[in-house]
């Protein structure tokens, strides 16, 4: 099961950690010429994690290379996981788990309704997820506990797959970036902007870049409640991940004390509530189109809005090399949406389509 990924090239002893190939990698990295010109900033780059897969890419599948390997090793058959009804993680899990013959059961709670949320919900069904609408987080917890008790073939994947194993996917991503720097595909970045939601993406990058001895500082843009996506929680997850790595290879340095300096987590672009659009995110989405990037307002639009603001307020000097980590799949879901009728979803979900609930406008 151990492929030749950057992490294993760096630390061959980690090959004993189960891994399966899920994504197209390395993902491309290139300069955003138009945005750089518009902001009169020398070098703004983008890491194209939107292209990790042709059907459904983005950041989540990187985590599954380690999470799914663990599921397969334990010979489990069903994934139980959770999110809001439009969860990207739930959709990515459903799409990718199928390739390994695994079933996905989603335990969902409602969120502000938008066209994007509806589309994801239709796609959950199209790709074969078993859908459960839960009235509260508490009830959801009980329901999952009960299922895990009675179904010995079930495996629980935490929110956003942000477990230490999921985080390893982004430690690997940091080493992928390091290989791209070594190959002179990009100058060594000064700053990297990434969304912080359930934590693993940012935690893995911080840890990986420290281990790779790349100078890059990370600016994590918080897109979930600050009590959830805090710097402290991010560093805790990085610590747990490093522990797994050091158990397998004690020569890996204990870099925990170094991580603090490398990371800023900034919630100034959050907009007060998860999934709520901000004017600045819409502006960022428009600007990104000039470099042919398709962003959205929940994660990547807010993240790019933070990057733009740091540059405009000169929190970053003109000659710094900046990377925007594009974490949202840009694959077109329209063909699957078109083929799915909402009435084919379990009855409880019909209210999200039949006009009972107001749909939030996404363009203002
Ligand atoms: C598109 C997208 N980008 C970024 C994030 C944030 O990543 P993480 O949950 O690993 O913090 C998420 C999920 O929360 C996401 O769906």
Short mmCIF file of N, CA and C and ligand atoms in Angstrom, two decimals, residues 59-60 63 88 160 162 195-202 296 299-300 327-328, ligand 1:
data_model
loop_
_atom_site.label_atom_id
_atom_site.label_comp_id
_atom_site.label_asym_id
_atom_site.label_seq_id
_atom_site.Cartn_x
_atom_site.Cartn_y
_atom_site.Cartn_z
N UNK A 59 -9.45 20.05 -0.98
CA UNK A 59 -8.50 19.61 0.06
C UNK A 59 -8.84 18.27 0.69
N UNK A 60 -10.12 17.91 0.71
CA UNK A 60 -10.50 16.72 1.48
C UNK A 60 -9.82 15.44 1.01
N UNK A 63 -6.68 14.12 2.62
CA UNK A 63 -6.78 13.51 3.94
C UNK A 63 -7.14 12.02 3.83
N UNK A 88 -18.93 19.82 2.05
CA UNK A 88 -17.98 19.40 1.00
C UNK A 88 -17.30 18.10 1.40
N UNK A 160 -14.85 16.87 8.88
CA UNK A 160 -13.85 17.31 7.90
C UNK A 160 -12.67 16.36 7.75
N UNK A 162 -10.65 15.64 9.88
CA UNK A 162 -9.51 16.31 10.52
C UNK A 162 -9.01 15.54 11.75
N UNK A 195 -7.49 28.37 4.17
CA UNK A 195 -8.68 28.40 5.03
C UNK A 195 -8.49 27.47 6.22
N UNK A 196 -9.02 27.90 7.38
CA UNK A 196 -9.01 27.03 8.56
C UNK A 196 -10.47 26.77 8.95
N UNK A 197 -10.88 25.50 8.78
CA UNK A 197 -12.26 25.13 9.10
C UNK A 197 -12.27 24.10 10.22
N UNK A 198 -12.00 22.84 9.84
CA UNK A 198 -11.92 21.77 10.85
C UNK A 198 -10.47 21.47 11.22
N UNK A 199 -9.54 22.20 10.68
CA UNK A 199 -8.14 22.32 11.13
C UNK A 199 -7.05 21.54 10.39
N UNK A 200 -7.36 20.36 9.84
CA UNK A 200 -6.26 19.47 9.39
C UNK A 200 -5.43 20.07 8.26
N UNK A 201 -6.06 20.83 7.39
CA UNK A 201 -5.33 21.39 6.25
C UNK A 201 -4.21 22.29 6.76
N UNK A 202 -4.58 23.22 7.62
CA UNK A 202 -3.60 24.18 8.14
C UNK A 202 -2.60 23.49 9.07
N UNK A 296 -15.45 30.10 -4.14
CA UNK A 296 -16.79 30.18 -3.53
C UNK A 296 -16.64 30.99 -2.26
N UNK A 299 -15.28 29.29 1.88
CA UNK A 299 -13.88 29.01 2.26
C UNK A 299 -12.89 29.85 1.45
N UNK A 300 -12.85 29.57 0.14
CA UNK A 300 -11.75 30.13 -0.65
C UNK A 300 -11.93 31.62 -0.93
N UNK A 327 -8.35 25.49 -1.97
CA UNK A 327 -8.75 24.23 -1.34
C UNK A 327 -10.10 23.69 -1.79
N UNK A 328 -10.80 24.42 -2.67
CA UNK A 328 -12.15 23.98 -3.06
C UNK A 328 -12.15 23.36 -4.45
C1 LIG B 1 -13.28 23.89 0.36
C2 LIG B 1 -12.69 23.88 1.70
N1 LIG B 1 -11.58 24.57 1.94
C3 LIG B 1 -11.01 24.59 3.15
C4 LIG B 1 -11.57 23.92 4.21
C5 LIG B 1 -10.88 24.00 5.53
O1 LIG B 1 -10.08 22.86 5.71
P1 LIG B 1 -10.01 22.15 7.09
O2 LIG B 1 -11.39 21.65 7.40
O3 LIG B 1 -9.02 21.05 6.94
O4 LIG B 1 -9.59 23.19 8.07
C6 LIG B 1 -12.74 23.17 4.02
C7 LIG B 1 -13.42 22.43 5.08
O5 LIG B 1 -13.64 22.85 6.19
C8 LIG B 1 -13.32 23.14 2.73
O6 LIG B 1 -14.44 22.44 2.47
#
